PDB file of C-alpha atoms and ligand atoms in Angstrom:
ATOM      1  CA  MET W 353      20.163  16.918   9.603  1.00 49.00           C
ATOM      2  CA  ILE W 354      21.264  20.399   8.620  1.00 55.00           C
ATOM      3  CA  ASN W 355      19.715  22.074   5.595  1.00 62.00           C
ATOM      4  CA  SER W 356      22.627  21.832   3.186  1.00 69.00           C
ATOM      5  CA  ASP W 357      22.900  18.086   3.856  1.00 70.00           C
ATOM      6  CA  LEU W 358      19.215  17.664   3.119  1.00 64.00           C
ATOM      7  CA  GLN W 359      19.554  19.728  -0.044  1.00 72.00           C
ATOM      8  CA  SER W 360      22.414  17.626  -1.395  1.00 78.00           C
ATOM      9  CA  LEU W 361      20.676  14.386  -0.404  1.00 75.00           C
ATOM     10  CA  TYR W 362      17.579  15.661  -2.224  1.00 79.00           C
ATOM     11  CA  GLN W 363      19.577  16.328  -5.382  1.00 84.00           C
ATOM     12  CA  GLU W 364      21.377  13.004  -5.151  1.00 87.00           C
ATOM     13  CA  VAL W 365      18.168  10.970  -4.797  1.00 86.00           C
ATOM     14  CA  ILE W 366      16.403  12.841  -7.613  1.00 89.00           C
ATOM     15  CA  LEU W 367      19.348  12.437  -9.954  1.00 91.00           C
ATOM     16  CA  ASP W 368      19.727   8.755  -9.143  1.00 93.00           C
ATOM     17  CA  HIS W 369      16.045   7.923  -9.630  1.00 93.00           C
ATOM     18  CA  ASN W 370      15.882  10.034 -12.773  1.00 93.00           C
ATOM     19  CA  LYS W 371      18.886   8.271 -14.273  1.00 95.00           C
ATOM     20  CA  ARG W 372      17.866   4.779 -13.199  1.00 96.00           C
ATOM     21  CA  PRO W 373      14.100   4.803 -12.593  1.00 96.00           C
ATOM     22  CA  ARG W 374      12.829   1.808 -10.601  1.00 96.00           C
ATOM     23  CA  ASN W 375       9.921  -0.214 -12.010  1.00 98.00           C
ATOM     24  CA  PHE W 376      10.134   1.600 -15.342  1.00 98.00           C
ATOM     25  CA  ARG W 377       8.371  -1.009 -17.487  1.00 98.00           C
ATOM     26  CA  VAL W 378       4.965  -2.091 -18.719  1.00 98.00           C
ATOM     27  CA  ILE W 379       2.941  -4.663 -16.775  1.00 98.00           C
ATOM     28  CA  ASP W 380       1.132  -6.788 -19.330  1.00 96.00           C
ATOM     29  CA  PRO W 381      -1.462  -7.914 -18.567  1.00 96.00           C
ATOM     30  CA  ALA W 382      -2.209  -5.388 -15.808  1.00 97.00           C
ATOM     31  CA  SER W 383      -5.303  -5.218 -13.594  1.00 95.00           C
ATOM     32  CA  SER W 384      -5.497  -1.544 -14.396  1.00 96.00           C
ATOM     33  CA  MET W 385      -3.589   1.361 -15.889  1.00 96.00           C
ATOM     34  CA  ALA W 386      -4.078   5.117 -15.846  1.00 97.00           C
ATOM     35  CA  ARG W 387      -2.552   8.113 -17.551  1.00 97.00           C
ATOM     36  CA  GLY W 388      -1.529  11.358 -15.967  1.00 97.00           C
ATOM     37  CA  HIS W 389      -0.610  14.650 -17.596  1.00 97.00           C
ATOM     38  CA  ASN W 390       0.876  17.755 -16.074  1.00 96.00           C
ATOM     39  CA  PRO W 391       0.380  20.471 -18.721  1.00 95.00           C
ATOM     40  CA  LEU W 392       2.293  23.018 -16.680  1.00 93.00           C
ATOM     41  CA  CYS W 393       5.534  21.126 -17.153  1.00 95.00           C
ATOM     42  CA  GLY W 394       4.690  18.690 -19.939  1.00 96.00           C
ATOM     43  CA  ASP W 395       5.074  15.545 -17.817  1.00 97.00           C
ATOM     44  CA  GLN W 396       3.266  12.476 -19.179  1.00 97.00           C
ATOM     45  CA  ILE W 397       2.972   9.296 -17.190  1.00 97.00           C
ATOM     46  CA  GLN W 398       1.310   5.898 -17.354  1.00 98.00           C
ATOM     47  CA  ILE W 399       0.896   3.832 -14.210  1.00 98.00           C
ATOM     48  CA  TYR W 400       0.285   0.084 -14.371  1.00 98.00           C
ATOM     49  CA  ILE W 401      -0.871  -1.972 -11.415  1.00 98.00           C
ATOM     50  CA  ASN W 402      -1.620  -5.557 -10.566  1.00 97.00           C
ATOM     51  CA  MET W 403      -4.075  -5.760  -7.707  1.00 96.00           C
ATOM     52  CA  LYS W 404      -5.376  -8.736  -5.778  1.00 96.00           C
ATOM     53  CA  ASP W 405      -8.155  -7.986  -3.322  1.00 93.00           C
ATOM     54  CA  ASP W 406      -6.975  -4.615  -2.037  1.00 94.00           C
ATOM     55  CA  ILE W 407      -3.236  -5.250  -2.263  1.00 97.00           C
ATOM     56  CA  ILE W 408      -1.009  -3.738  -4.948  1.00 97.00           C
ATOM     57  CA  LEU W 409       1.074  -6.766  -5.891  1.00 98.00           C
ATOM     58  CA  ASP W 410       2.987  -4.993  -8.626  1.00 98.00           C
ATOM     59  CA  VAL W 411       3.221  -1.458  -9.922  1.00 98.00           C
ATOM     60  CA  SER W 412       5.199   0.107 -12.739  1.00 98.00           C
ATOM     61  CA  PHE W 413       5.322   3.246 -14.792  1.00 98.00           C
ATOM     62  CA  GLN W 414       6.230   4.594 -18.205  1.00 98.00           C
ATOM     63  CA  GLY W 415       6.321   8.082 -19.544  1.00 96.00           C
ATOM     64  CA  GLN W 416       8.314  11.169 -20.217  1.00 96.00           C
ATOM     65  CA  GLY W 417       8.796  14.010 -17.852  1.00 95.00           C
ATOM     66  CA  CYS W 418      11.144  16.160 -15.902  1.00 95.00           C
ATOM     67  CA  ALA W 419      13.577  14.781 -13.336  1.00 93.00           C
ATOM     68  CA  ILE W 420      11.198  15.479 -10.443  1.00 93.00           C
ATOM     69  CA  SER W 421       8.219  13.667 -11.982  1.00 95.00           C
ATOM     70  CA  THR W 422      10.338  10.675 -12.993  1.00 96.00           C
ATOM     71  CA  ALA W 423      12.072  10.447  -9.621  1.00 94.00           C
ATOM     72  CA  SER W 424       8.780  10.826  -7.783  1.00 94.00           C
ATOM     73  CA  ALA W 425       7.130   8.052  -9.832  1.00 96.00           C
ATOM     74  CA  SER W 426      10.144   5.824  -9.247  1.00 96.00           C
ATOM     75  CA  LEU W 427      10.127   6.446  -5.495  1.00 93.00           C
ATOM     76  CA  MET W 428       6.373   5.944  -5.383  1.00 94.00           C
ATOM     77  CA  THR W 429       6.445   2.547  -7.089  1.00 96.00           C
ATOM     78  CA  ASP W 430       9.021   1.364  -4.546  1.00 92.00           C
ATOM     79  CA  ALA W 431       6.951   2.764  -1.686  1.00 91.00           C
ATOM     80  CA  VAL W 432       3.571   1.263  -2.580  1.00 94.00           C
ATOM     81  CA  LYS W 433       4.451  -2.192  -3.876  1.00 95.00           C
ATOM     82  CA  GLY W 434       2.985  -4.901  -1.651  1.00 95.00           C
ATOM     83  CA  LYS W 435       0.858  -2.419   0.291  1.00 94.00           C
ATOM     84  CA  SER W 436      -2.906  -2.256   0.763  1.00 95.00           C
ATOM     85  CA  ILE W 437      -4.992   0.515  -0.795  1.00 95.00           C
ATOM     86  CA  GLN W 438      -5.669   1.839   2.695  1.00 92.00           C
ATOM     87  CA  ALA W 439      -1.975   1.959   3.626  1.00 90.00           C
ATOM     88  CA  ILE W 440      -1.189   3.694   0.319  1.00 92.00           C
ATOM     89  CA  LYS W 441      -3.817   6.325   1.007  1.00 90.00           C
ATOM     90  CA  LEU W 442      -2.210   7.118   4.353  1.00 87.00           C
ATOM     91  CA  ILE W 443       1.253   7.356   2.787  1.00 86.00           C
ATOM     92  CA  PHE W 444      -0.058   9.646   0.055  1.00 88.00           C
ATOM     93  CA  ASP W 445      -1.902  11.881   2.535  1.00 86.00           C
ATOM     94  CA  GLU W 446       1.236  12.350   4.588  1.00 82.00           C
ATOM     95  CA  PHE W 447       3.378  12.871   1.503  1.00 85.00           C
ATOM     96  CA  HIS W 448       0.924  15.367  -0.003  1.00 87.00           C
ATOM     97  CA  GLN W 449       0.826  17.369   3.222  1.00 83.00           C
ATOM     98  CA  ALA W 450       4.574  17.351   3.421  1.00 81.00           C
ATOM     99  CA  VAL W 451       5.047  18.745  -0.098  1.00 85.00           C
ATOM    100  CA  THR W 452       2.263  21.325   0.091  1.00 84.00           C
ATOM    101  CA  GLN W 453       2.173  22.622   3.655  1.00 80.00           C
ATOM    102  CA  ASP W 454       4.600  24.594   5.706  1.00 72.00           C
ATOM    103  CA  ASN W 455       5.194  24.028   9.370  1.00 62.00           C
ATOM    104  CA  ILE W 456       5.406  20.292   9.022  1.00 59.00           C
ATOM    105  CA  ASP W 457       8.157  19.058  11.224  1.00 59.00           C
ATOM    106  CA  ILE W 458       9.936  16.394   9.265  1.00 54.00           C
ATOM    107  CA  ASN W 459      12.432  14.302  11.038  1.00 51.00           C
ATOM    108  CA  LEU W 460      14.001  11.983   8.507  1.00 47.00           C
ATOM    109  CA  ASP W 461      15.538   9.833  11.223  1.00 49.00           C
ATOM    110  CA  LYS W 462      12.167   9.080  12.747  1.00 45.00           C
ATOM    111  CA  GLN W 463      10.306   8.355   9.522  1.00 46.00           C
ATOM    112  CA  GLN W 464      10.113   4.803   8.458  1.00 58.00           C
ATOM    113  CA  GLN W 465      12.629   4.164   5.732  1.00 61.00           C
ATOM    114  CA  ILE W 466      10.235   4.268   2.780  1.00 61.00           C
ATOM    115  CA  LEU W 467       8.431   7.387   3.872  1.00 67.00           C
ATOM    116  CA  GLY W 468      11.808   8.880   4.721  1.00 68.00           C
ATOM    117  CA  ARG W 469      12.922   8.517   1.133  1.00 73.00           C
ATOM    118  CA  LEU W 470       9.672  10.023  -0.155  1.00 78.00           C
ATOM    119  CA  MET W 471      10.186  12.938   2.195  1.00 74.00           C
ATOM    120  CA  ILE W 472      13.294  13.846   0.241  1.00 76.00           C
ATOM    121  CA  LEU W 473      10.829  15.286  -2.262  1.00 79.00           C
ATOM    122  CA  THR W 474       9.626  17.872   0.227  1.00 78.00           C
ATOM    123  CA  GLY W 475      12.480  19.905  -1.250  1.00 77.00           C
ATOM    124  CA  VAL W 476      10.013  20.796  -4.044  1.00 81.00           C
ATOM    125  CA  LYS W 477       8.063  22.942  -1.611  1.00 80.00           C
ATOM    126  CA  LYS W 478      10.500  25.715  -2.397  1.00 79.00           C
ATOM    127  CA  TYR W 479       9.403  25.519  -6.043  1.00 80.00           C
ATOM    128  CA  PRO W 480       5.571  25.513  -5.995  1.00 80.00           C
ATOM    129  CA  SER W 481       5.260  24.739  -9.712  1.00 84.00           C
ATOM    130  CA  ARG W 482       7.215  21.509  -9.146  1.00 89.00           C
ATOM    131  CA  VAL W 483       4.739  20.198  -6.566  1.00 91.00           C
ATOM    132  CA  LYS W 484       2.533  19.068  -9.460  1.00 93.00           C
ATOM    133  CA  CYS W 485       5.486  17.196 -10.942  1.00 94.00           C
ATOM    134  CA  ALA W 486       6.015  15.442  -7.603  1.00 93.00           C
ATOM    135  CA  THR W 487       2.372  14.451  -7.109  1.00 94.00           C
ATOM    136  CA  LEU W 488       1.449  13.512 -10.717  1.00 96.00           C
ATOM    137  CA  ALA W 489       2.353   9.831 -10.315  1.00 97.00           C
ATOM    138  CA  TRP W 490       0.303   9.623  -7.121  1.00 95.00           C
ATOM    139  CA  HIS W 491      -2.792  11.068  -8.775  1.00 95.00           C
ATOM    140  CA  ALA W 492      -2.376   8.643 -11.675  1.00 97.00           C
ATOM    141  CA  LEU W 493      -1.967   5.762  -9.206  1.00 97.00           C
ATOM    142  CA  GLN W 494      -5.233   6.707  -7.524  1.00 95.00           C
ATOM    143  CA  ALA W 495      -6.933   6.777 -10.923  1.00 96.00           C
ATOM    144  CA  ALA W 496      -5.534   3.317 -11.701  1.00 97.00           C
ATOM    145  CA  ILE W 497      -6.810   1.970  -8.378  1.00 96.00           C
ATOM    146  CA  VAL W 498     -10.356   3.145  -9.089  1.00 94.00           C
ATOM    147  CA  LYS W 499     -10.002   2.155 -12.778  1.00 91.00           C
ATOM    148  CA  GLN W 500     -10.678   5.622 -14.053  1.00 88.00           C
ATOM    149  CA  SER W 501     -10.391   5.694 -17.836  1.00 84.00           C
ATOM    150  CA  GLU W 502     -10.115   9.465 -18.241  1.00 88.00           C
ATOM    151  CA  PRO W 503      -6.533  10.765 -18.073  1.00 89.00           C
ATOM    152  CA  VAL W 504      -5.725  12.633 -14.877  1.00 92.00           C
ATOM    153  CA  LYS W 505      -4.692  16.249 -15.291  1.00 89.00           C
ATOM    154  CA  THR W 506      -3.001  18.342 -12.662  1.00 84.00           C
ATOM    155  CA  GLU W 507      -4.677  21.485 -13.996  1.00 73.00           C
TER     156      GLU W 507
HETATM  157 ZN1  LIG T1421       7.653  18.218 -14.271  1.00 50.55          ZN
END
């Protein structure tokens, strides 16, 4: 995939998920919920999960934020639903590396479909301040999994 294609795909996916966020609702009752705040940008997010054993049966989010944080939360909820905590940790590790480190060779064709879509967000690497927008939902998800009551802050 050449760079300009990736760039326009990136914009298309972000715009679509920002306009029509997936799983944008409250789960009530939820097994757990956590709040995340990115003071740098002003993004606020709440993540709700329903867990059985170590499987995330359902996940949703609410909040207000920029297009990147909303799109990232939307993509994340799609990516982690039905997965085990361990599988989610692996996805997050790979995603986090991809948005924070250079020299990662990303081949969208070879990635599994879900991870492939998340990898669209590696476009934020060019804008370091947006990396926190892209990872906020993931940090809040981790807090929800461990039932942390303190809000998560990116700063
Ligand atoms: Zn933001």
